[in-house]
GROMACS .gro file of C-alpha atoms in nm:
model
  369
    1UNK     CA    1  -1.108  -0.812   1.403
    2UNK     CA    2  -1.116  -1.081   1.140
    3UNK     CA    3  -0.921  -1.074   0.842
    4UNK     CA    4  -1.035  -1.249   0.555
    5UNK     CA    5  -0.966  -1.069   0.232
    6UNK     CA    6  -0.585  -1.121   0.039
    7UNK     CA    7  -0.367  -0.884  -0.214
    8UNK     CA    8  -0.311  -1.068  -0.500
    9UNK     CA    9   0.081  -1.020  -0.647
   10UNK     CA   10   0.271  -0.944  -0.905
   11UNK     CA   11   0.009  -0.910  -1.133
   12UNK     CA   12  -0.149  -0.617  -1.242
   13UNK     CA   13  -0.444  -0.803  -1.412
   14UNK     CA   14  -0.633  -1.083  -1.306
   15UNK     CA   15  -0.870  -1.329  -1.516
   16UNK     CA   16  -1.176  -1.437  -1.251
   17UNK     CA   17  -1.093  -1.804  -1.370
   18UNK     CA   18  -0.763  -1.736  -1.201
   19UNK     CA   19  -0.850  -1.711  -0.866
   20UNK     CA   20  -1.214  -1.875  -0.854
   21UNK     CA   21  -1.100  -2.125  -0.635
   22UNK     CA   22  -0.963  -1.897  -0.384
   23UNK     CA   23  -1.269  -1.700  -0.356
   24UNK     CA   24  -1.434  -2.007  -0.199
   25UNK     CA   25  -1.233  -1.964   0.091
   26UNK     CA   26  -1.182  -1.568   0.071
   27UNK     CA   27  -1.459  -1.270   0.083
   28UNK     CA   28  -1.278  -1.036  -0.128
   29UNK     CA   29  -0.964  -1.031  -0.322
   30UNK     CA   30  -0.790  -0.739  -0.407
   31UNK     CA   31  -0.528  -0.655  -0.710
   32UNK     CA   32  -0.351  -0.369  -0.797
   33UNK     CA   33  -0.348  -0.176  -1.142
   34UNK     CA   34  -0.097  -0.023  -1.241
   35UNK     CA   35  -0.279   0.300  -1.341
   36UNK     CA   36  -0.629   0.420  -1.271
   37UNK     CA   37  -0.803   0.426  -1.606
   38UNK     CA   38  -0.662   0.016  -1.648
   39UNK     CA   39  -0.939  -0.158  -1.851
   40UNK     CA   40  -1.191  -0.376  -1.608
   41UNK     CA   41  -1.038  -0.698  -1.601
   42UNK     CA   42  -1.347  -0.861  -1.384
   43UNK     CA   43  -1.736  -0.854  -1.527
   44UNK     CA   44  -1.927  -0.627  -1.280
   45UNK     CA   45  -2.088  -0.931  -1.097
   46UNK     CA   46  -1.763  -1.042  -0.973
   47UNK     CA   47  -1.705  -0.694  -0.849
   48UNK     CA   48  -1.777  -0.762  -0.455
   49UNK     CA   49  -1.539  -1.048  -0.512
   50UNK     CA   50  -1.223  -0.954  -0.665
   51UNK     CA   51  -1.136  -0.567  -0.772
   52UNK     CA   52  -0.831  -0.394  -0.867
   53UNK     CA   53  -0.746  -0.001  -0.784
   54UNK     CA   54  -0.462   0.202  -0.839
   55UNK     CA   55  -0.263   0.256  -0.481
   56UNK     CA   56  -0.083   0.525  -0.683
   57UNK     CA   57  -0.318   0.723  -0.920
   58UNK     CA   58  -0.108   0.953  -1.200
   59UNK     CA   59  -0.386   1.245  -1.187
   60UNK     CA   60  -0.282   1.514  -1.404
   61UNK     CA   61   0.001   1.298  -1.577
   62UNK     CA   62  -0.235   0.989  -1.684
   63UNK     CA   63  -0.245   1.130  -2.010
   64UNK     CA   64   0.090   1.158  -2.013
   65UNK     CA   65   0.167   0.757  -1.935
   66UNK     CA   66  -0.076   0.637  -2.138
   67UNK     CA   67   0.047   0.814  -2.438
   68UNK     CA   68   0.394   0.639  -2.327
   69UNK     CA   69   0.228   0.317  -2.298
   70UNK     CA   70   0.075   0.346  -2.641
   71UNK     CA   71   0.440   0.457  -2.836
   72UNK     CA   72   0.576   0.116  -2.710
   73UNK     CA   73   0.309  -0.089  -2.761
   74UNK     CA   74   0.456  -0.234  -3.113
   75UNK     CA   75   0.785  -0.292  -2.939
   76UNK     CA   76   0.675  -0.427  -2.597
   77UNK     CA   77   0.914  -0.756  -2.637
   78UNK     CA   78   1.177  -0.594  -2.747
   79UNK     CA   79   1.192  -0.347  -2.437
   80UNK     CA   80   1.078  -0.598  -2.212
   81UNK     CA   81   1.317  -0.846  -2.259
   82UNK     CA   82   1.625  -0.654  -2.424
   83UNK     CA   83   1.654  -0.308  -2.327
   84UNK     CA   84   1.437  -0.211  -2.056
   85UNK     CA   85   1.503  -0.511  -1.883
   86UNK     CA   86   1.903  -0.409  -1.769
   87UNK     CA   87   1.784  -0.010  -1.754
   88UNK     CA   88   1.540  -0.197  -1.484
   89UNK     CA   89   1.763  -0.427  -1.274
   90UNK     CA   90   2.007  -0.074  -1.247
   91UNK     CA   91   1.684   0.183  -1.169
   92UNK     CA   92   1.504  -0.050  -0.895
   93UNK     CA   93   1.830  -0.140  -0.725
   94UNK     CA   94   1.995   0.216  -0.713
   95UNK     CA   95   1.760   0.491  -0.793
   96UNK     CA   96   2.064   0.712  -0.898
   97UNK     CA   97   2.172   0.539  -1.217
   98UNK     CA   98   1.885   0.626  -1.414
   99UNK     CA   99   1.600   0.866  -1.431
  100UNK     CA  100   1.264   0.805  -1.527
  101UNK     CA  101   1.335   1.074  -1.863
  102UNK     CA  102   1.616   0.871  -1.943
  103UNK     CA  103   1.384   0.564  -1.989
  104UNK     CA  104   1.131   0.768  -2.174
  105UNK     CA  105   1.367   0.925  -2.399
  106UNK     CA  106   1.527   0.556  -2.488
  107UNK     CA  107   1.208   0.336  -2.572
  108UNK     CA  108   0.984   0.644  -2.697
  109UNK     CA  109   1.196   0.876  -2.858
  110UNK     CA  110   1.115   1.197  -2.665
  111UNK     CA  111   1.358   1.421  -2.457
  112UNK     CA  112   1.161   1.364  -2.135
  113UNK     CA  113   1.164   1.711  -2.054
  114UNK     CA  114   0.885   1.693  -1.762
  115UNK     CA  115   1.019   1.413  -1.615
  116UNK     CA  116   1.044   1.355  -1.239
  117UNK     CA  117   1.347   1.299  -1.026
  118UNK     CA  118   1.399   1.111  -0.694
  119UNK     CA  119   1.174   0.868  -0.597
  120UNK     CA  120   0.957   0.951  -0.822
  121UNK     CA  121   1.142   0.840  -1.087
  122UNK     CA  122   1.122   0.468  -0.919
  123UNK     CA  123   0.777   0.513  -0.941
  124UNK     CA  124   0.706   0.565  -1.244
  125UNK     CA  125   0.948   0.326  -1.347
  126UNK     CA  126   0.785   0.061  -1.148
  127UNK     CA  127   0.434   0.125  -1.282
  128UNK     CA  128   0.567   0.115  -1.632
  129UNK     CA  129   0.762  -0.201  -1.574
  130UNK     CA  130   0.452  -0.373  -1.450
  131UNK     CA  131   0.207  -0.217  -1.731
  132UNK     CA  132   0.465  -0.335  -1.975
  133UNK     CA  133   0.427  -0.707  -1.791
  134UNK     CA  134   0.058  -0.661  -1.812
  135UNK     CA  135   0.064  -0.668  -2.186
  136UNK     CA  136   0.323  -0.950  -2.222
  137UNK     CA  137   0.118  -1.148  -2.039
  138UNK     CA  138  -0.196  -1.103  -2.278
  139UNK     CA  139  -0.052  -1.154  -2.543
  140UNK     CA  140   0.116  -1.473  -2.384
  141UNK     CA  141  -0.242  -1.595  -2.261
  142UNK     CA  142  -0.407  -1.517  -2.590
  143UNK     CA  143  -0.105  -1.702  -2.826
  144UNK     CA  144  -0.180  -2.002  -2.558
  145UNK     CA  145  -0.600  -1.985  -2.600
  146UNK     CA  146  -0.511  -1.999  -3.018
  147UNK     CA  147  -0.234  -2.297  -2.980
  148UNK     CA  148  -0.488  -2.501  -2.807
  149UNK     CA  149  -0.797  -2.444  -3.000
  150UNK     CA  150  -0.533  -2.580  -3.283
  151UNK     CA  151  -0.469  -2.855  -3.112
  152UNK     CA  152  -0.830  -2.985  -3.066
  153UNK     CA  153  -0.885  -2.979  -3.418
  154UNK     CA  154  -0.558  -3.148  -3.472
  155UNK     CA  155  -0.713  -3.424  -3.248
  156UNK     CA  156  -1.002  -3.414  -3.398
  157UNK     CA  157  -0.885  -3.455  -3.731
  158UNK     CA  158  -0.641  -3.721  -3.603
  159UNK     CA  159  -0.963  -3.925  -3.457
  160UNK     CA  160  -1.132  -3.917  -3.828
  161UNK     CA  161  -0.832  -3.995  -4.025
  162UNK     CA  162  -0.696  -4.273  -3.774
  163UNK     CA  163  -0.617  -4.618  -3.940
  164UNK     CA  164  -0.520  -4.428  -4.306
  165UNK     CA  165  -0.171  -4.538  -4.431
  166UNK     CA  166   0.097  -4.287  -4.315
  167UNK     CA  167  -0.151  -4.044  -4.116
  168UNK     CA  168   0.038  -4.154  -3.811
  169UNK     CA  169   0.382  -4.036  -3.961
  170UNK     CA  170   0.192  -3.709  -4.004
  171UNK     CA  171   0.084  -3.671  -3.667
  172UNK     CA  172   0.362  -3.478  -3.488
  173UNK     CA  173   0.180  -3.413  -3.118
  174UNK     CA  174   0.015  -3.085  -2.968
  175UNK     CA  175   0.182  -2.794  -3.102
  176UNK     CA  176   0.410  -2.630  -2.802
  177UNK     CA  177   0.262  -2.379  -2.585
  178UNK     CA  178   0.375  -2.049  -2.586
  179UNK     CA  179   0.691  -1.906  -2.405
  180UNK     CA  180   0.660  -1.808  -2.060
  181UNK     CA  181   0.761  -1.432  -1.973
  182UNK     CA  182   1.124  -1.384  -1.950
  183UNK     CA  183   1.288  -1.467  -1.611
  184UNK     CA  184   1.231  -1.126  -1.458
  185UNK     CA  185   1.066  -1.212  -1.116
  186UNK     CA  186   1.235  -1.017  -0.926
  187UNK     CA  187   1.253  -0.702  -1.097
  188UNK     CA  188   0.868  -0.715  -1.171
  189UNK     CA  189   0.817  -0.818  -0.744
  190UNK     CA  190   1.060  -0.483  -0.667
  191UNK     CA  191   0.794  -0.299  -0.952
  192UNK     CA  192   0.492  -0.431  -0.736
  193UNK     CA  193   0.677  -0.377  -0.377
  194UNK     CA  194   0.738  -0.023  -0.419
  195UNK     CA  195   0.324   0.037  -0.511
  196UNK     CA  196   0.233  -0.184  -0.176
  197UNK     CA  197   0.469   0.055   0.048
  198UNK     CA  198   0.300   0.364  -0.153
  199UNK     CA  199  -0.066   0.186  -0.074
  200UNK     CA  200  -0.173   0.483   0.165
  201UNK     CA  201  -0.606   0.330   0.136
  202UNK     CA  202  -0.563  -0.050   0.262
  203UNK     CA  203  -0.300  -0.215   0.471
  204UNK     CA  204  -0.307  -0.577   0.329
  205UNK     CA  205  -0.178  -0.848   0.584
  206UNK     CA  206  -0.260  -1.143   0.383
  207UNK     CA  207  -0.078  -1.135   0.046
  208UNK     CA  208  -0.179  -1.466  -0.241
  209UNK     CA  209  -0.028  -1.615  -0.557
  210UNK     CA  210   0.017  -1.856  -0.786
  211UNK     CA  211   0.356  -1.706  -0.893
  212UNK     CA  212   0.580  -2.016  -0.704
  213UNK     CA  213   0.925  -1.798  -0.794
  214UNK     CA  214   0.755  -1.433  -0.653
  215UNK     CA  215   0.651  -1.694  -0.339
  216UNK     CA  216   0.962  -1.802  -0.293
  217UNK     CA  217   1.170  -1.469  -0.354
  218UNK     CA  218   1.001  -1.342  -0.043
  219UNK     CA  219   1.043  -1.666   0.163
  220UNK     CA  220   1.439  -1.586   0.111
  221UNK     CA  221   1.391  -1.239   0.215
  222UNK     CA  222   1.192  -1.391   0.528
  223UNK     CA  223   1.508  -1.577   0.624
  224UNK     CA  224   1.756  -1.296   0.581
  225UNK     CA  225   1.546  -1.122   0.764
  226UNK     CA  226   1.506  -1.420   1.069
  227UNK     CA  227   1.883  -1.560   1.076
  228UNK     CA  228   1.784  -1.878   0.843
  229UNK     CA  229   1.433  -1.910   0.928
  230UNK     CA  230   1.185  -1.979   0.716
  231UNK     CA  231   0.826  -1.891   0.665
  232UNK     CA  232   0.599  -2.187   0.894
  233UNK     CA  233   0.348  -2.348   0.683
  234UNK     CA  234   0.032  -2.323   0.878
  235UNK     CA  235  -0.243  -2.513   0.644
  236UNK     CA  236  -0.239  -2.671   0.304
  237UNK     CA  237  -0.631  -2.658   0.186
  238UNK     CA  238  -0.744  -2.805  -0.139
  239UNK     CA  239  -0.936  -2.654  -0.395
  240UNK     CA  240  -1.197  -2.795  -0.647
  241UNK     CA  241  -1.117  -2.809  -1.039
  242UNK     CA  242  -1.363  -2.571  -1.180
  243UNK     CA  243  -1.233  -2.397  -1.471
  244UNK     CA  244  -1.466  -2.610  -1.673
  245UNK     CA  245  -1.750  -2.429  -1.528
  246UNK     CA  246  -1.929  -2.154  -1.698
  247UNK     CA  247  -1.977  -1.770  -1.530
  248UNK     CA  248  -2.312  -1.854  -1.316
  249UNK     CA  249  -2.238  -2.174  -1.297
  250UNK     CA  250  -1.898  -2.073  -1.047
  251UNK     CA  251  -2.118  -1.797  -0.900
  252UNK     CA  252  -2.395  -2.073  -0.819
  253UNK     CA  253  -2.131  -2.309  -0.700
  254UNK     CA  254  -1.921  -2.079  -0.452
  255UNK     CA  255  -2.240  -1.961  -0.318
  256UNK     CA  256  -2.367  -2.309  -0.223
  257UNK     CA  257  -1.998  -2.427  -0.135
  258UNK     CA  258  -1.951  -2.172   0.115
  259UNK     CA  259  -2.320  -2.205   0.269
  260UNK     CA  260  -2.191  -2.533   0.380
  261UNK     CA  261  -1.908  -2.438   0.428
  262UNK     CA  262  -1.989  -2.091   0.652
  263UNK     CA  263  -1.858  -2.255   1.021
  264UNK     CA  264  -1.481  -2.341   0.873
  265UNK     CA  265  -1.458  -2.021   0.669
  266UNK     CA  266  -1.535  -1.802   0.966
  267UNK     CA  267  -1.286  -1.999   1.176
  268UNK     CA  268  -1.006  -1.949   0.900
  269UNK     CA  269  -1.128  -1.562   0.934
  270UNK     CA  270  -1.097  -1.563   1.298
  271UNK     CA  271  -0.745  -1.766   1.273
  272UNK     CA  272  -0.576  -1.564   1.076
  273UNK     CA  273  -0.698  -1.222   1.305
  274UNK     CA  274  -0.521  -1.385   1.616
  275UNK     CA  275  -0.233  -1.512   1.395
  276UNK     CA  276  -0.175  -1.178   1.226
  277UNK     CA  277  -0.187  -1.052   1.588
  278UNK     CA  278  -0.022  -1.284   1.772
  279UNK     CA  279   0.182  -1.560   1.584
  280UNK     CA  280   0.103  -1.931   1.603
  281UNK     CA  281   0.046  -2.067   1.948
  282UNK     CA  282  -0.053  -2.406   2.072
  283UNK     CA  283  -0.424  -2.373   2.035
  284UNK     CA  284  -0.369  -2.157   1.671
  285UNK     CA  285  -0.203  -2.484   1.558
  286UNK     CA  286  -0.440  -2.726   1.692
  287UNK     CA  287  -0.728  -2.546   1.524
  288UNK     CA  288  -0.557  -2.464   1.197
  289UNK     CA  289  -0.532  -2.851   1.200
  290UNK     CA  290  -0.920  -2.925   1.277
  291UNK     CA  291  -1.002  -2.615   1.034
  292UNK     CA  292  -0.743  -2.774   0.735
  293UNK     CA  293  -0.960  -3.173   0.811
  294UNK     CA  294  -1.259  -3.015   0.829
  295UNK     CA  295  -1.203  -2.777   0.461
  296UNK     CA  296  -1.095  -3.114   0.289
  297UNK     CA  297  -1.386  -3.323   0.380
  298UNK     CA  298  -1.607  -3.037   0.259
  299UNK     CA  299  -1.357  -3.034  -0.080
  300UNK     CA  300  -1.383  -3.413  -0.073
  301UNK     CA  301  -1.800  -3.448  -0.087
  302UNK     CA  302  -1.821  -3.133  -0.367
  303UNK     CA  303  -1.750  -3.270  -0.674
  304UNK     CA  304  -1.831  -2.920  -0.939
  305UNK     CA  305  -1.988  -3.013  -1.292
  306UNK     CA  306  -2.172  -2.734  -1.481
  307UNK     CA  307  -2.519  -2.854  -1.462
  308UNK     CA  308  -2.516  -3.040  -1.120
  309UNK     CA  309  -2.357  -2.821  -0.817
  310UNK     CA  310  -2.499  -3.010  -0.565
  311UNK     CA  311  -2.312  -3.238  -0.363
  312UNK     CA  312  -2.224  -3.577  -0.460
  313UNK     CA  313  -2.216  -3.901  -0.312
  314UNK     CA  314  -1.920  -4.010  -0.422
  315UNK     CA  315  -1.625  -3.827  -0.298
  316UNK     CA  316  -1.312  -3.716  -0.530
  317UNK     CA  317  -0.981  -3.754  -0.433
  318UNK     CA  318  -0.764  -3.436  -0.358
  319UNK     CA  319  -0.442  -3.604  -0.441
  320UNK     CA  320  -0.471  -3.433  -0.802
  321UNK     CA  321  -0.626  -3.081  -0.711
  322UNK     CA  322  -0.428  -2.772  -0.673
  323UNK     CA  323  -0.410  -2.695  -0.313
  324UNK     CA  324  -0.363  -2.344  -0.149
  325UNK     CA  325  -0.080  -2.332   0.109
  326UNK     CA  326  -0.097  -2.073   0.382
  327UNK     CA  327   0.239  -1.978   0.515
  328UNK     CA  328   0.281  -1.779   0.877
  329UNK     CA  329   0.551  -1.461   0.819
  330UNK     CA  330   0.759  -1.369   1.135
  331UNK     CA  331   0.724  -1.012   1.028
  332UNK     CA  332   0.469  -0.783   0.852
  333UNK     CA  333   0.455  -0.778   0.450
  334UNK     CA  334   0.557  -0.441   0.468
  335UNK     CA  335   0.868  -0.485   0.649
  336UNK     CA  336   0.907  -0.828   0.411
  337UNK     CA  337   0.858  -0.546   0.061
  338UNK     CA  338   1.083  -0.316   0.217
  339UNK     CA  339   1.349  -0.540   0.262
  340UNK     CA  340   1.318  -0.722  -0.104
  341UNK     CA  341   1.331  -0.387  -0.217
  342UNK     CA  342   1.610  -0.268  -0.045
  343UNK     CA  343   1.469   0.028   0.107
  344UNK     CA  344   1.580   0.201   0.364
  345UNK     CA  345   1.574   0.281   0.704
  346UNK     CA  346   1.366  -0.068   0.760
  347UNK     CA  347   1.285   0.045   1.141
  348UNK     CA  348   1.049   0.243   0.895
  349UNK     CA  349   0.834  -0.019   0.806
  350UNK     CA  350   0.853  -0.214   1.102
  351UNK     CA  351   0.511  -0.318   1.231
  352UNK     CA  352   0.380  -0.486   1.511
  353UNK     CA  353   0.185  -0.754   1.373
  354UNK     CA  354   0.314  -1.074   1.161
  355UNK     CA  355   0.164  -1.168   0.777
  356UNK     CA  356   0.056  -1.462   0.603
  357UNK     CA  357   0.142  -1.561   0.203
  358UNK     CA  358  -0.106  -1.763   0.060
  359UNK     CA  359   0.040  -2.021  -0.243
  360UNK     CA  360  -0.169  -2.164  -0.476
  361UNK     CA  361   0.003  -2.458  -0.593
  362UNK     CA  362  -0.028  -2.812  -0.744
  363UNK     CA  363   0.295  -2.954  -0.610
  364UNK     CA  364   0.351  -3.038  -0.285
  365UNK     CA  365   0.567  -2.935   0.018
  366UNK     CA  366   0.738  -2.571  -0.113
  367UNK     CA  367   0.848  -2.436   0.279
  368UNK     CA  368   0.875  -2.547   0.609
  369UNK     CA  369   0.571  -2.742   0.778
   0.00000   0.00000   0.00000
């Protein structure tokens, strides 16, 4: 078996810029939507890279959540940050204090007559929690694309007008970037949890962000689970600054990247079968070690400029590039969900095999070696 393919988390939407980088070391990454008609958020050539599906379709009651979706859609700060965020917190943590039609009938006005009960209610709560994220976070990325086209021309016009009495007194800096979403981590990782243990097509045993707080929410459910210990780090790999790059130009590089690349990639792939398998033994570590000197030389000699994907001479220094860190779970991301999201019994989702979280992170050193 060789596993080399990772679930992206919490989002429900991901930009290909994202998670270019990781693709040079992955086949295929996978994201979840939050409903099955969700807008492609990938161009069709990056379709045998990175895809999303719905591990919980609506069917006959799409129609129904979208119309939902669309009610709220002039209001979605004000129920994701006021309102619907405490009806959340009291819904994911004890499914009895509120129904689903409760929710409906307080951010949309209708009685919520057809509304489900039991777990179902979760459910749909979940996927509207995370559809509701979805859109926040547009808007978020779009109000960040706008600051920063203002602030180039706010350079620009600095650059021409430079040396003119008073233009410095004018000049008050780059205009702040927007707000980041509220501090609901944990809500929106219960949200994503409960559509993992409902995924009934793929069992995912590699799971990947860039979210450091999600990361870190289920390293502290790793140690309640392990009496106090914490997720090993197995390798810290760094990854090339490419978001400069244009579509074919990432497409050309990651093909010729990974063509040199092809003997360390299939060793990471045959790694992380036996480690998913097994757990980390003395020759797992010593080859995660060769594997992790062997990736950074590789990183080291590719220096990506649109125009010139060959590799260079000179070699860049990966002191400055975001590096992805590859932590080694005691137990199996479904027993790890389960237990973040209180579920019960956890004998339930008790598996055999262990998991691995991929970070992708510029700071160094966020669990144990």
């Amino acid at each position: 078996m060789h596993t080399n393919t990772a679930l992206y988390f919490p989002d429900t939407s991901i930009d290909i810029k994202k998670v270019f980088e990781e693709l040079l070391l992955f086949d295929h990454i996978y994201f979840y939507q939050a409903a099955e008609n969700s807008a492609p958020t990938t161009e069709k050539r990056w379709n045998d890279l990175c895809s999303g599906y719905p591990p919980l379709p609506f069917g006959s009651e799409l129609d129904r959540f979208n119309q939902l979706i669309e009610e709220i859609k002039g209001h979605v700060q004000e129920f994701y940050s006021g309102q619907l965020t405490g009806m959340a917190l009291n819904s994911l943590e004890s499914r009895s204090e509120k129904t689903v039609r409760e929710i409906i009938a307080a951010v949309s006005g209708r009685d919520g007559q057809n509304g489900k009960t039991g777990s179902q209610d979760t459910l749909w709560h979940s996927r509207l929690l995370l559809k509701l994220a979805e859109i926040k976070r547009r808007e978020e990325e779009e109000l960040t694309k706008k600051l920063a086209g203002i602030s180039k021309k706010e350079v620009s016009l600095y650059k021409a007008l430079k040396g003119h009495p008073g233009i410095d007194s004018l000049i008050t800096g780059h205009p702040a970037e927007s707000a980041p979403l509220p501090a609901m981590t944990d809500t929106i990782l219960k949200a994503w949890g409960y559509l993992f243990i409902n995924d009934r097509e793929q069992r995912h045993n590699i799971l990947l962000t860039a979210d450091k707080n999600a990361a870190e929410s289920l390293f502290e459910t790793h140690n309640t689970l392990s009496s106090g210990r914490l997720p090993v780090r197995i390798c810290r790999l760094s990854l090339p600054l490419t978001e400069d790059l244009g579509e074919e130009a990432r497409l050309n590089f990651r093909r010729e990247f990974r063509e040199k690349a092809k003997k360390v990639i299939a060793g990471f792939s045959d790694l992380f079968s036996k480690i998913i398998l097994s757990g980390q033994k003395q020759d797992t570590i010593q080859k995660s070690t060769t594997l992790a000197a062997e990736w950074g030389s590789l990183i080291e000699d590719f220096n990506p400029r649109d125009g010139d994907l060959s590799a260079t001479t000179g070699k860049q220094s990966t002191n400055n590039l975001p590096h992805l860190e590859i932590y080694l779970c005691e137990h199996s991301p479904a027993l790890l969900v389960a237990r973040h999201c209180r579920l019960s019994p956890l004998s339930a989702y008790a598996g055999n095999n262990y998991g691995l979280l991929a970070l992708k992170t510029s700071k160094p050193v966020t669990c144990m070696d």
